[in-house]
Short mmCIF file of N, CA and C in Angstrom, two decimals:
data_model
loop_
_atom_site.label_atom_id
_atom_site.label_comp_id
_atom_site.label_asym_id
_atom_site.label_seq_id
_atom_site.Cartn_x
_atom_site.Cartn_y
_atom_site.Cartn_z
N UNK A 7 13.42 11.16 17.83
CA UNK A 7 14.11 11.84 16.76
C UNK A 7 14.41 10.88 15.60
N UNK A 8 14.98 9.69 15.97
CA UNK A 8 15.00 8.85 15.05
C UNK A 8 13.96 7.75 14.18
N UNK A 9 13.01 8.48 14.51
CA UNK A 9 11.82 7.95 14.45
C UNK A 9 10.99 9.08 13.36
N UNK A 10 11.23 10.02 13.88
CA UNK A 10 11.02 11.27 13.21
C UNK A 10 11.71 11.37 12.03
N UNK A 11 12.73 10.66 11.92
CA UNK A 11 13.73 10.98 10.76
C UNK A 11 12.95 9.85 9.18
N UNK A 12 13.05 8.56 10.27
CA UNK A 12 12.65 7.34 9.38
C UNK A 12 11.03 7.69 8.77
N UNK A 13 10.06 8.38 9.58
CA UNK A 13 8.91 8.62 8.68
C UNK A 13 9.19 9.72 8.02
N UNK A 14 10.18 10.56 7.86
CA UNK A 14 10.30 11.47 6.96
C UNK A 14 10.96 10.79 5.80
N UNK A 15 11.48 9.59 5.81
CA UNK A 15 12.13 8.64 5.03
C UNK A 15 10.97 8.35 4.09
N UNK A 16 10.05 7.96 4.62
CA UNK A 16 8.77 7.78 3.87
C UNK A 16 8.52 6.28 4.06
N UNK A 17 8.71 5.77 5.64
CA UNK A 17 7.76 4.94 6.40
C UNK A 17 6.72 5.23 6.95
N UNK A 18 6.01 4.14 7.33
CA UNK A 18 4.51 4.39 8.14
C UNK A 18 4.90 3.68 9.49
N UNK A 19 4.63 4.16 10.37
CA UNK A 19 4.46 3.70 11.77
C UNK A 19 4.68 2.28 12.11
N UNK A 20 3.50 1.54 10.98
CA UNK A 20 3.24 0.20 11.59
C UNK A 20 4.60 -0.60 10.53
N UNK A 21 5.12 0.07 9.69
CA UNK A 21 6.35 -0.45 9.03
C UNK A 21 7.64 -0.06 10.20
N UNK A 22 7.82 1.49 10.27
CA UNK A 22 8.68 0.90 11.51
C UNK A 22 8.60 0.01 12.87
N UNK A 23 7.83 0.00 13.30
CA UNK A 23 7.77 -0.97 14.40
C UNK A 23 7.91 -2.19 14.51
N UNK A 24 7.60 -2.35 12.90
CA UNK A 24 7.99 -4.21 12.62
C UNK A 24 9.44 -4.14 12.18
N UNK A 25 10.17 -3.30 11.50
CA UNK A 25 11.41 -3.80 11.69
C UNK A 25 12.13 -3.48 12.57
N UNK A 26 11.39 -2.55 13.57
CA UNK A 26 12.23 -2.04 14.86
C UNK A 26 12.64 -3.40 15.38
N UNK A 27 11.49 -3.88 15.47
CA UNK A 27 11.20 -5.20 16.06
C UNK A 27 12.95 -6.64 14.92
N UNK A 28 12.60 -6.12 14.17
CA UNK A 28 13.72 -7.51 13.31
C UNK A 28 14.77 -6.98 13.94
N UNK A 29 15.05 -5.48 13.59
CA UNK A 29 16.34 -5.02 13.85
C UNK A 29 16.68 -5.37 15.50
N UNK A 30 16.17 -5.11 16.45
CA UNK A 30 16.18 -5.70 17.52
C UNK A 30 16.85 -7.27 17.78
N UNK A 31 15.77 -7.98 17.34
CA UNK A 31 15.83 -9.73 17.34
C UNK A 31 17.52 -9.62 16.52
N UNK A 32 17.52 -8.89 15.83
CA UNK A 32 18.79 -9.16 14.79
C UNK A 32 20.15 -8.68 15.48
N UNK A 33 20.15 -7.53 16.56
CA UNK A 33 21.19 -7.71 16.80
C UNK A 33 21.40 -8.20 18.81
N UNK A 34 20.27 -8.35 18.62
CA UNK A 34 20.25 -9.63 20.30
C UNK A 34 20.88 -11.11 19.88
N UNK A 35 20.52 -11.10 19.06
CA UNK A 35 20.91 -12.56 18.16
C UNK A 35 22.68 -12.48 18.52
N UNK A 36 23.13 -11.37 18.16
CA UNK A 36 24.60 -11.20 17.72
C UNK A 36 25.12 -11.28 18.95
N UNK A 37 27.12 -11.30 18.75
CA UNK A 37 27.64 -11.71 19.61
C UNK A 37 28.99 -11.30 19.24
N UNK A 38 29.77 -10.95 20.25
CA UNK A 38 30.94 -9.90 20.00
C UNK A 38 30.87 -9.11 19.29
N UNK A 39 32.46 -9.02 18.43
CA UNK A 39 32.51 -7.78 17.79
C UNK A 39 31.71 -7.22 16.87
N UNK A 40 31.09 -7.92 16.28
CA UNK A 40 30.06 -7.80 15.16
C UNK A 40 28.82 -7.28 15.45
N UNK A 41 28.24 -7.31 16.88
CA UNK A 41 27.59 -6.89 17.69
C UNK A 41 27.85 -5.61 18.54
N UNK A 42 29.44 -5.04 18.28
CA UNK A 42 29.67 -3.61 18.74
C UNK A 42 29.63 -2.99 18.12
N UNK A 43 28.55 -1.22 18.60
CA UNK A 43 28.46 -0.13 17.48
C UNK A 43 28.52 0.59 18.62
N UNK A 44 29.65 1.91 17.65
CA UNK A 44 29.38 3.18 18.74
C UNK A 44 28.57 4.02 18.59
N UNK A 45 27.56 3.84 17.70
CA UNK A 45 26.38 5.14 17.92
C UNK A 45 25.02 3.84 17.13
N UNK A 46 24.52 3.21 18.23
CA UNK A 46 22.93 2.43 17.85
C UNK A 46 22.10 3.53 16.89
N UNK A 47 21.63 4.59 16.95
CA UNK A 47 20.84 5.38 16.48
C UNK A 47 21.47 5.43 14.98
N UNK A 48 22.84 5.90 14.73
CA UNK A 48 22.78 5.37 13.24
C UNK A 48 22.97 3.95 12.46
N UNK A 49 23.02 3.10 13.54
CA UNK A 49 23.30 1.79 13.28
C UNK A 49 21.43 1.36 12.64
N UNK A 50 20.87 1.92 13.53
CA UNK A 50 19.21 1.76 13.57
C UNK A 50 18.72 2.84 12.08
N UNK A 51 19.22 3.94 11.70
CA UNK A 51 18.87 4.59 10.65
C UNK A 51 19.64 4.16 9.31
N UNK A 52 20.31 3.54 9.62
CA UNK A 52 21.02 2.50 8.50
C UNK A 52 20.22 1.59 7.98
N UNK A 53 20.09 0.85 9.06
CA UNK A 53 18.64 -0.16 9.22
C UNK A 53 17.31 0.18 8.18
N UNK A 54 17.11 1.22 8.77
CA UNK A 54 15.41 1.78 8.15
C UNK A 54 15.94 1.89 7.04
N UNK A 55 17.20 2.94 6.50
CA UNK A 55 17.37 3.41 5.46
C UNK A 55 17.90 1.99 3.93
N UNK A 56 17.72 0.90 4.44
CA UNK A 56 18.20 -0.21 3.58
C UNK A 56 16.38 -1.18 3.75
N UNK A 57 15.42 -1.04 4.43
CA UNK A 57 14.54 -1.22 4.29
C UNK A 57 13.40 0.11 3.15
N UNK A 58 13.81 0.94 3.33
CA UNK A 58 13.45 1.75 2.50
C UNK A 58 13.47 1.57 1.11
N UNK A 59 14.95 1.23 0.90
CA UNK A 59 15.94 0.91 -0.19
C UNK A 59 14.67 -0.53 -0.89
N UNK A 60 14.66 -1.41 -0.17
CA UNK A 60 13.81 -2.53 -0.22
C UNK A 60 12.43 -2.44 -0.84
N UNK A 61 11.81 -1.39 0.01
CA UNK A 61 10.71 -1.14 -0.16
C UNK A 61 10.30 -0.41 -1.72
N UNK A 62 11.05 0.50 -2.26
CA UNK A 62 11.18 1.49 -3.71
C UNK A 62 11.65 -0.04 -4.53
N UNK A 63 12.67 -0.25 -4.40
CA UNK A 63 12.96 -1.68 -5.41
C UNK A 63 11.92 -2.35 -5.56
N UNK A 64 11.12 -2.67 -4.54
CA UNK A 64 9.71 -3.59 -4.94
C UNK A 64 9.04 -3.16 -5.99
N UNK A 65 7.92 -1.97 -5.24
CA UNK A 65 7.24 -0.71 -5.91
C UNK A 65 7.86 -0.45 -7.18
N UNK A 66 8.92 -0.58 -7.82
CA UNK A 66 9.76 -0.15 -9.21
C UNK A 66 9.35 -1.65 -9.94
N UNK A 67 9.63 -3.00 -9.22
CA UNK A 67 9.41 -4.18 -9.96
C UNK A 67 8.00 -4.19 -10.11
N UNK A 68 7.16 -3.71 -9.29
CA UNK A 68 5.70 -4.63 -9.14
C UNK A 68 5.48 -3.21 -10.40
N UNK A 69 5.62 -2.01 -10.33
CA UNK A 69 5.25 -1.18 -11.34
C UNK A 69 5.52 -1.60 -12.76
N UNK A 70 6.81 -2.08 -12.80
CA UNK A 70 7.12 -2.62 -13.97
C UNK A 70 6.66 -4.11 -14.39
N UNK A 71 5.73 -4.63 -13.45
CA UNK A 71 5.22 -5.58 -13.89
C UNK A 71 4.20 -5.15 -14.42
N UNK A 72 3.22 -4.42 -13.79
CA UNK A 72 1.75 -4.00 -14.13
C UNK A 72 2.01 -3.47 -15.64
N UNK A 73 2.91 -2.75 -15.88
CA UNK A 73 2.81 -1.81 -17.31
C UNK A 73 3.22 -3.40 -17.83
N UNK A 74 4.04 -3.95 -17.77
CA UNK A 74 4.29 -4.81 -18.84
C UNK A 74 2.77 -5.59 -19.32
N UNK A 75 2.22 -6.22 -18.07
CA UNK A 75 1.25 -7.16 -18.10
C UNK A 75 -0.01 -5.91 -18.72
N UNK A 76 -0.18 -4.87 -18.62
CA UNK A 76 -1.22 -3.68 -19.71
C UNK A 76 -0.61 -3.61 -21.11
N UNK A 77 0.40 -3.77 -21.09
CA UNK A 77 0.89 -3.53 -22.74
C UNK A 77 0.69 -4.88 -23.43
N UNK A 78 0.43 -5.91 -22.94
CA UNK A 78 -0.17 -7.23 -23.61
C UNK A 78 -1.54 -7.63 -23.35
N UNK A 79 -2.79 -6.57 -22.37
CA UNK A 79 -3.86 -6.86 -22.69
C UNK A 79 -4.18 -5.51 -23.25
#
């Protein structure tokens, strides 16, 4: 389901699985309180949903690079 949710987010498969994978390492890493959540599944759609966030911010810079770098050739 939550998986279902994040490609409706407008990930691809092989993008979630690699940060399934960080998000994982990232909170095995952790330790006490900072490391307690009462519901993982939105802790994990938080996750996707700030990689998402990541992903459009790029795509907006690299777009706005290309037009800049066409309007000077």
């Amino acid at each position: 389901e939550a998986i279902d949710e994040a490609i409706g987010y407008g990930l691809t498969n092989d993008e979630i699985n690699w940060d399934h994978d960080r998000f994982t390492n990232h909170w095995l890493a952790k330790s006490g309180q900072a490391a307690t959540k009462l519901n993982w599944n939105r802790t994990w759609l938080n996750w996707m949903k700030t990689v998402i966030d990541r992903k459009e911010e790029k795509q907006q810079r690299d777009q706005s690079f290309k037009e800049r770098f066409a309007s000077k050739h």
